[in-house]
């Protein structure tokens, strides 16, 4: 909260907010949705909203009169969701007013956190027990690092990957005599390949190839868009060596993760979620209310010892919880994203441009992963996402000044 206040004050006093009106308006809309859904409404209003007939019937059977209630069917979860937006919002606002050196240090912190997560993941795999897991519901034997879910660790590594590769390749453009960043980028890329094989996240493995290709392309741009030199070839070679080692030593267990005897449960449940979303349109059931809504429509034959806590598709879950306004925000964000990507990738190589192109790849990782999971509902990934969005938004400032 102090960072949110200080960053907002800095943007207002310097007038920088005028250069980012669209993105700031988009952030304000995202924050406003759960807050509006938490406002109490009179019984004459909320009882006629779509999807509330069962709630009204329950009150009638209990002999109670409807009282004031918010739009959300799970107001406590909606309020918690609004509070969870504070960290990423604060960091996004701060990124717009920090210096380039400070932004670089934040990126370095993310890469360092990724390495620390890898080290913890190796220790978790070697221990064989559950003593090194930070979350008591994480299954022992999985490589999760600081996360509770292997998929989220994989996404975090894929976000850090383009930053390490691009910053390392940029030393070739600057003719920097210190090649430590280049060697670090090469080694980090190879380490990510091996770690993804140990994590065995299907999303991470699927996304690795496109992320690596685009990262190398951005690395070529950062190196000056010339003929690939020995430095870039060393980086490609390290990745190839890591892939060869993984293929020889760990390919069967990886393929086993994709060999399922029965259809994926999340795919079978998506039509049921879409049908439930239709009942709450156009306003939605309330941000964070998925669990309560799904329990009310879950078929009895699917009840077992597990529970389906998220839709594993953030776009579908947003449609359920925020209705058409939520889908409109997603579309507006995609418009912003592609416009900023276009500006970032056509710009000449520079220290800021290198980070902006890396950030565009990191955002793309989470956009794609959100189609089959819920990475942005993890606050750590939401904060890293905000960092990347802040970097990419700065392309607007650079374009205006040129």
XYZ file of C-alpha atoms in Angstrom:
402
model
C 0.000 0.000 0.000
C 2.835 2.512 0.655
C 4.247 1.737 -2.795
C 0.810 2.241 -4.347
C 0.463 5.656 -2.690
C 4.009 6.795 -3.478
C 3.865 5.632 -7.103
C 0.499 7.321 -7.658
C 1.783 10.544 -6.102
C 4.884 10.491 -8.311
C 2.859 10.031 -11.489
C 0.533 12.892 -10.563
C 3.252 15.367 -9.483
C 5.410 14.739 -12.562
C 2.471 14.705 -14.970
C 3.642 11.386 -16.419
C 0.117 9.991 -16.081
C -0.923 11.995 -19.164
C 1.359 9.863 -21.354
C -0.276 6.645 -20.116
C -3.966 7.511 -19.986
C -5.145 4.395 -21.831
C -3.193 1.888 -19.743
C -4.034 3.652 -16.482
C -7.701 3.692 -17.468
C -7.481 -0.035 -18.169
C -5.923 -0.676 -14.748
C -8.594 1.458 -13.078
C -11.329 -0.550 -14.805
C -9.805 -3.863 -13.685
C -9.660 -2.662 -10.076
C -13.153 -1.159 -10.263
C -14.894 -4.389 -11.327
C -14.599 -6.272 -7.991
C -15.149 -3.060 -6.024
C -18.395 -2.336 -7.863
C -19.476 -5.953 -7.445
C -19.049 -5.544 -3.663
C -21.430 -2.580 -3.332
C -24.676 -3.583 -1.501
C -27.824 -3.381 -3.633
C -31.446 -3.154 -2.503
C -33.514 -6.359 -2.670
C -35.609 -4.992 -5.525
C -32.439 -4.810 -7.649
C -30.299 -7.848 -6.840
C -33.187 -10.347 -6.705
C -33.998 -9.740 -10.387
C -30.409 -10.170 -11.574
C -29.737 -13.274 -13.724
C -28.663 -16.351 -11.744
C -30.077 -15.203 -8.398
C -33.303 -17.244 -8.494
C -31.816 -20.068 -6.386
C -30.641 -17.575 -3.753
C -34.133 -16.044 -3.579
C -35.689 -19.519 -3.346
C -33.365 -20.451 -0.472
C -34.440 -17.365 1.463
C -38.100 -18.155 0.846
C -37.717 -21.732 2.077
C -35.998 -20.424 5.207
C -38.807 -17.948 5.778
C -36.514 -14.936 5.434
C -37.035 -11.699 3.565
C -34.324 -10.651 1.083
C -32.071 -7.939 2.481
C -29.470 -5.700 0.884
C -26.770 -7.766 -0.863
C -23.964 -7.093 -3.362
C -23.922 -8.137 -6.993
C -21.357 -10.850 -6.219
C -22.673 -14.186 -4.998
C -19.451 -14.615 -2.966
C -18.746 -11.093 -1.657
C -15.967 -12.171 0.715
C -14.007 -13.713 -2.156
C -14.688 -10.715 -4.373
C -13.303 -8.365 -1.709
C -10.212 -10.578 -1.334
C -9.769 -10.488 -5.109
C -9.891 -6.693 -5.032
C -7.182 -6.630 -2.336
C -5.078 -9.095 -4.352
C -4.947 -6.532 -7.164
C -3.054 -4.068 -4.954
C 0.484 -5.574 -5.364
C 0.487 -5.796 -9.196
C -1.209 -2.396 -9.493
C 1.388 -0.805 -7.208
C 4.305 -2.283 -9.142
C 2.836 -1.294 -12.514
C 2.478 2.327 -11.379
C 5.978 2.278 -9.902
C 7.500 0.985 -13.137
C 6.253 4.083 -14.959
C 8.214 6.423 -12.696
C 11.403 4.450 -11.961
C 14.702 5.098 -13.706
C 16.095 2.666 -16.269
C 18.746 1.473 -13.795
C 16.074 0.718 -11.212
C 14.004 -1.195 -13.749
C 17.056 -3.218 -14.731
C 17.650 -4.109 -11.090
C 14.076 -5.335 -10.725
C 14.564 -7.564 -13.764
C 17.786 -8.880 -12.240
C 15.873 -9.635 -9.036
C 13.375 -11.707 -11.047
C 16.176 -13.689 -12.691
C 17.828 -14.230 -9.307
C 14.486 -15.420 -7.889
C 14.177 -17.846 -10.811
C 17.609 -19.293 -10.041
C 16.734 -19.580 -6.349
C 13.519 -21.374 -7.321
C 15.501 -23.810 -9.453
C 17.891 -24.535 -6.574
C 14.975 -25.128 -4.208
C 13.318 -27.351 -6.819
C 16.469 -29.471 -7.127
C 16.566 -29.815 -3.335
C 12.880 -30.827 -3.308
C 13.538 -33.498 -5.922
C 16.608 -34.797 -4.108
C 15.003 -34.867 -0.646
C 12.249 -37.288 -1.607
C 10.084 -36.025 1.257
C 7.807 -33.088 1.843
C 9.934 -31.071 4.291
C 11.152 -28.564 1.671
C 7.724 -27.714 0.256
C 6.260 -24.395 1.324
C 2.666 -25.529 0.803
C 1.295 -28.584 2.568
C -1.012 -29.518 -0.332
C 1.860 -29.838 -2.836
C 2.594 -33.436 -3.732
C 6.046 -34.614 -2.725
C 8.249 -35.493 -5.685
C 7.076 -32.522 -7.767
C 9.461 -29.693 -8.608
C 7.615 -26.511 -7.636
C 10.246 -24.223 -6.091
C 8.555 -21.409 -4.192
C 5.193 -22.101 -5.853
C 2.471 -24.578 -4.965
C 2.017 -25.647 -8.593
C 4.600 -26.960 -11.031
C 2.956 -25.112 -13.926
C 3.481 -21.753 -12.238
C 7.183 -22.393 -11.674
C 7.490 -23.310 -15.355
C 5.774 -20.067 -16.376
C 8.072 -18.040 -14.122
C 11.152 -19.604 -15.727
C 9.797 -18.960 -19.222
C 9.245 -15.291 -18.312
C 12.804 -14.921 -16.996
C 14.297 -16.737 -20.012
C 13.960 -13.954 -22.646
C 15.368 -11.350 -20.248
C 18.522 -13.414 -19.647
C 18.960 -14.226 -23.350
C 18.340 -10.693 -24.627
C 20.434 -8.891 -22.011
C 23.279 -11.309 -22.720
C 23.041 -10.851 -26.495
C 22.989 -7.058 -26.099
C 26.646 -7.144 -25.010
C 27.535 -8.080 -28.597
C 25.971 -4.857 -29.892
C 27.776 -2.692 -27.376
C 31.093 -4.492 -28.023
C 31.280 -4.962 -24.286
C 34.536 -6.576 -23.240
C 32.783 -8.170 -20.276
C 31.072 -11.208 -21.749
C 29.802 -12.517 -18.423
C 26.221 -11.501 -19.271
C 26.423 -13.406 -22.561
C 27.742 -16.547 -20.902
C 25.192 -16.203 -18.140
C 22.369 -15.984 -20.698
C 23.622 -19.110 -22.444
C 23.980 -21.069 -19.216
C 20.621 -19.871 -17.900
C 18.878 -20.954 -21.112
C 20.412 -24.426 -20.836
C 19.492 -24.592 -17.154
C 15.869 -23.723 -17.955
C 15.721 -26.568 -20.497
C 16.941 -29.101 -17.933
C 14.694 -27.702 -15.188
C 11.581 -27.824 -17.383
C 12.345 -31.471 -18.042
C 12.493 -32.064 -14.272
C 9.334 -30.042 -13.615
C 7.436 -31.952 -16.330
C 4.841 -29.253 -16.728
C 2.940 -29.884 -19.932
C 2.281 -26.173 -20.337
C 5.936 -25.322 -19.777
C 7.155 -27.954 -22.215
C 4.614 -26.898 -24.856
C 5.440 -23.203 -24.564
C 9.212 -23.628 -24.402
C 9.846 -23.973 -28.144
C 7.976 -20.815 -29.269
C 9.345 -18.814 -26.325
C 12.896 -19.910 -27.083
C 12.595 -19.127 -30.803
C 11.175 -15.650 -30.180
C 13.765 -15.012 -27.456
C 16.601 -15.889 -29.825
C 15.033 -13.630 -32.461
C 14.903 -10.806 -29.925
C 18.488 -11.634 -28.953
C 19.507 -11.240 -32.595
C 17.802 -7.824 -32.632
C 19.566 -6.858 -29.401
C 22.904 -7.922 -30.920
C 22.405 -5.420 -33.744
C 20.446 -7.368 -36.380
C 23.669 -8.363 -38.128
C 25.012 -11.755 -39.156
C 24.849 -14.096 -36.132
C 28.265 -14.110 -34.518
C 30.059 -16.627 -32.318
C 28.310 -15.303 -29.216
C 24.823 -16.102 -30.435
C 26.018 -19.432 -31.803
C 27.381 -20.310 -28.355
C 23.972 -19.524 -26.858
C 22.190 -21.686 -29.432
C 24.752 -24.423 -28.850
C 24.157 -24.443 -25.100
C 20.428 -24.794 -25.678
C 21.004 -27.578 -28.175
C 23.308 -29.415 -25.771
C 20.727 -29.153 -23.002
C 17.975 -30.419 -25.301
C 20.167 -33.345 -26.366
C 20.851 -34.274 -22.751
C 17.157 -34.081 -21.899
C 16.230 -36.199 -24.914
C 18.711 -38.906 -23.976
C 18.035 -38.996 -20.240
C 14.477 -37.823 -19.582
C 12.353 -38.124 -22.717
C 10.193 -41.138 -21.661
C 8.943 -39.522 -18.397
C 8.174 -36.306 -20.285
C 6.194 -38.128 -22.958
C 4.338 -40.011 -20.228
C 2.953 -36.681 -18.995
C 1.227 -36.244 -22.354
C 0.035 -39.846 -22.591
C -3.325 -39.798 -20.811
C -5.646 -42.797 -20.719
C -8.720 -40.587 -20.305
C -9.608 -37.101 -21.541
C -8.335 -34.129 -19.523
C -10.902 -33.300 -16.840
C -10.669 -29.562 -17.372
C -11.684 -29.906 -21.026
C -14.752 -31.929 -20.082
C -15.837 -29.327 -17.524
C -15.447 -26.239 -19.704
C -18.882 -26.672 -21.399
C -20.509 -26.881 -17.942
C -18.730 -23.680 -16.888
C -19.764 -21.919 -20.092
C -23.371 -22.942 -19.454
C -23.169 -21.594 -15.892
C -21.689 -18.338 -17.218
C -24.692 -17.893 -19.488
C -26.957 -17.892 -16.437
C -25.130 -14.894 -14.918
C -24.750 -12.724 -18.004
C -24.355 -9.860 -18.609
C -22.864 -8.838 -15.217
C -21.286 -12.085 -14.036
C -21.370 -13.838 -10.670
C -18.607 -11.812 -8.999
C -14.824 -11.966 -9.175
C -13.552 -14.890 -7.081
C -16.927 -16.658 -6.979
C -15.999 -19.541 -9.293
C -15.718 -22.138 -6.534
C -19.142 -21.309 -5.087
C -20.807 -21.230 -8.503
C -19.221 -24.435 -9.743
C -20.206 -26.340 -6.597
C -23.821 -25.372 -7.280
C -23.786 -26.859 -10.802
C -21.301 -29.723 -10.417
C -22.891 -33.052 -11.446
C -23.267 -35.529 -8.589
C -21.472 -38.259 -10.524
C -18.287 -36.133 -10.549
C -18.090 -35.770 -6.763
C -14.970 -37.449 -5.375
C -12.077 -36.704 -3.029
C -10.749 -33.911 -5.290
C -12.252 -30.524 -6.057
C -12.162 -28.275 -9.120
C -11.061 -24.984 -7.564
C -10.521 -22.984 -10.780
C -11.767 -23.203 -14.365
C -8.181 -23.730 -15.621
C -9.054 -21.196 -18.312
C -8.850 -17.609 -17.128
C -10.803 -16.291 -20.100
C -13.714 -18.613 -19.406
C -13.543 -17.902 -15.674
C -13.523 -14.149 -16.316
C -16.599 -14.548 -18.488
C -18.356 -16.313 -15.617
C -17.260 -13.912 -12.885
C -17.219 -10.542 -14.672
C -19.553 -11.067 -17.597
C -19.302 -9.031 -20.759
C -17.414 -6.221 -19.019
C -14.643 -8.675 -18.131
C -14.425 -9.884 -21.734
C -14.353 -6.264 -22.885
C -11.403 -5.562 -20.583
C -9.538 -8.584 -21.972
C -10.118 -7.398 -25.543
C -8.979 -3.879 -24.643
C -5.857 -5.330 -23.025
C -5.066 -7.374 -26.139
C -5.414 -4.254 -28.287
C -2.985 -2.451 -25.951
C -0.612 -5.418 -25.970
C -0.357 -5.825 -29.733
C 0.037 -2.085 -30.300
C 2.856 -1.864 -27.773
C 4.496 -5.002 -29.186
C 4.475 -3.478 -32.656
C 6.148 -0.330 -31.319
C 8.712 -2.283 -29.302
C 9.759 -4.665 -32.066
C 10.110 -2.072 -34.804
C 12.202 0.230 -32.606
C 15.998 0.241 -33.034
C 18.092 -1.723 -30.532
C 18.659 0.067 -27.234
C 18.960 -0.762 -23.544
C 15.311 0.127 -22.945
C 14.153 -1.537 -26.155
C 15.878 -4.780 -25.162
C 13.893 -4.963 -21.910
C 10.666 -4.005 -23.673
C 10.968 -6.809 -26.234
C 11.757 -9.289 -23.458
C 8.724 -8.034 -21.533
C 6.489 -8.573 -24.567
C 7.560 -12.227 -24.642
C 6.960 -12.623 -20.904
C 3.449 -11.219 -21.232
C 2.800 -13.561 -24.160
C 3.771 -16.536 -21.980
C 1.054 -15.711 -19.453
C -1.525 -14.853 -22.127
C -1.078 -18.293 -23.675
C -0.784 -20.149 -20.366
C -4.019 -18.535 -19.138
C -5.928 -20.410 -21.857
C -5.332 -23.677 -19.996
C -4.566 -22.662 -16.415
C -4.808 -19.754 -13.963
C -1.271 -18.276 -13.610
C -2.459 -14.691 -13.053
C -4.475 -15.767 -10.004
C -1.129 -16.440 -8.345
C -0.062 -13.109 -6.856
C 3.651 -13.630 -7.575
C 3.029 -14.157 -11.280
C 0.545 -11.269 -11.284
C 3.283 -8.992 -9.906
C 5.818 -10.206 -12.496
C 3.142 -9.710 -15.156
C 2.694 -6.117 -13.942
C 6.459 -5.581 -14.139
C 6.444 -6.741 -17.774
C 3.403 -4.589 -18.572
C 5.127 -1.574 -17.040
C 8.201 -2.146 -19.202
C 6.128 -2.583 -22.348
C 4.010 0.504 -21.600
C 7.183 2.603 -21.708
C 7.315 2.078 -25.473
C 4.508 4.651 -25.629
C 6.729 7.243 -23.916
C 9.673 6.451 -26.182
C 7.486 6.727 -29.304
C 6.099 10.101 -28.222
C 9.560 11.515 -27.581
C 10.868 10.395 -30.968
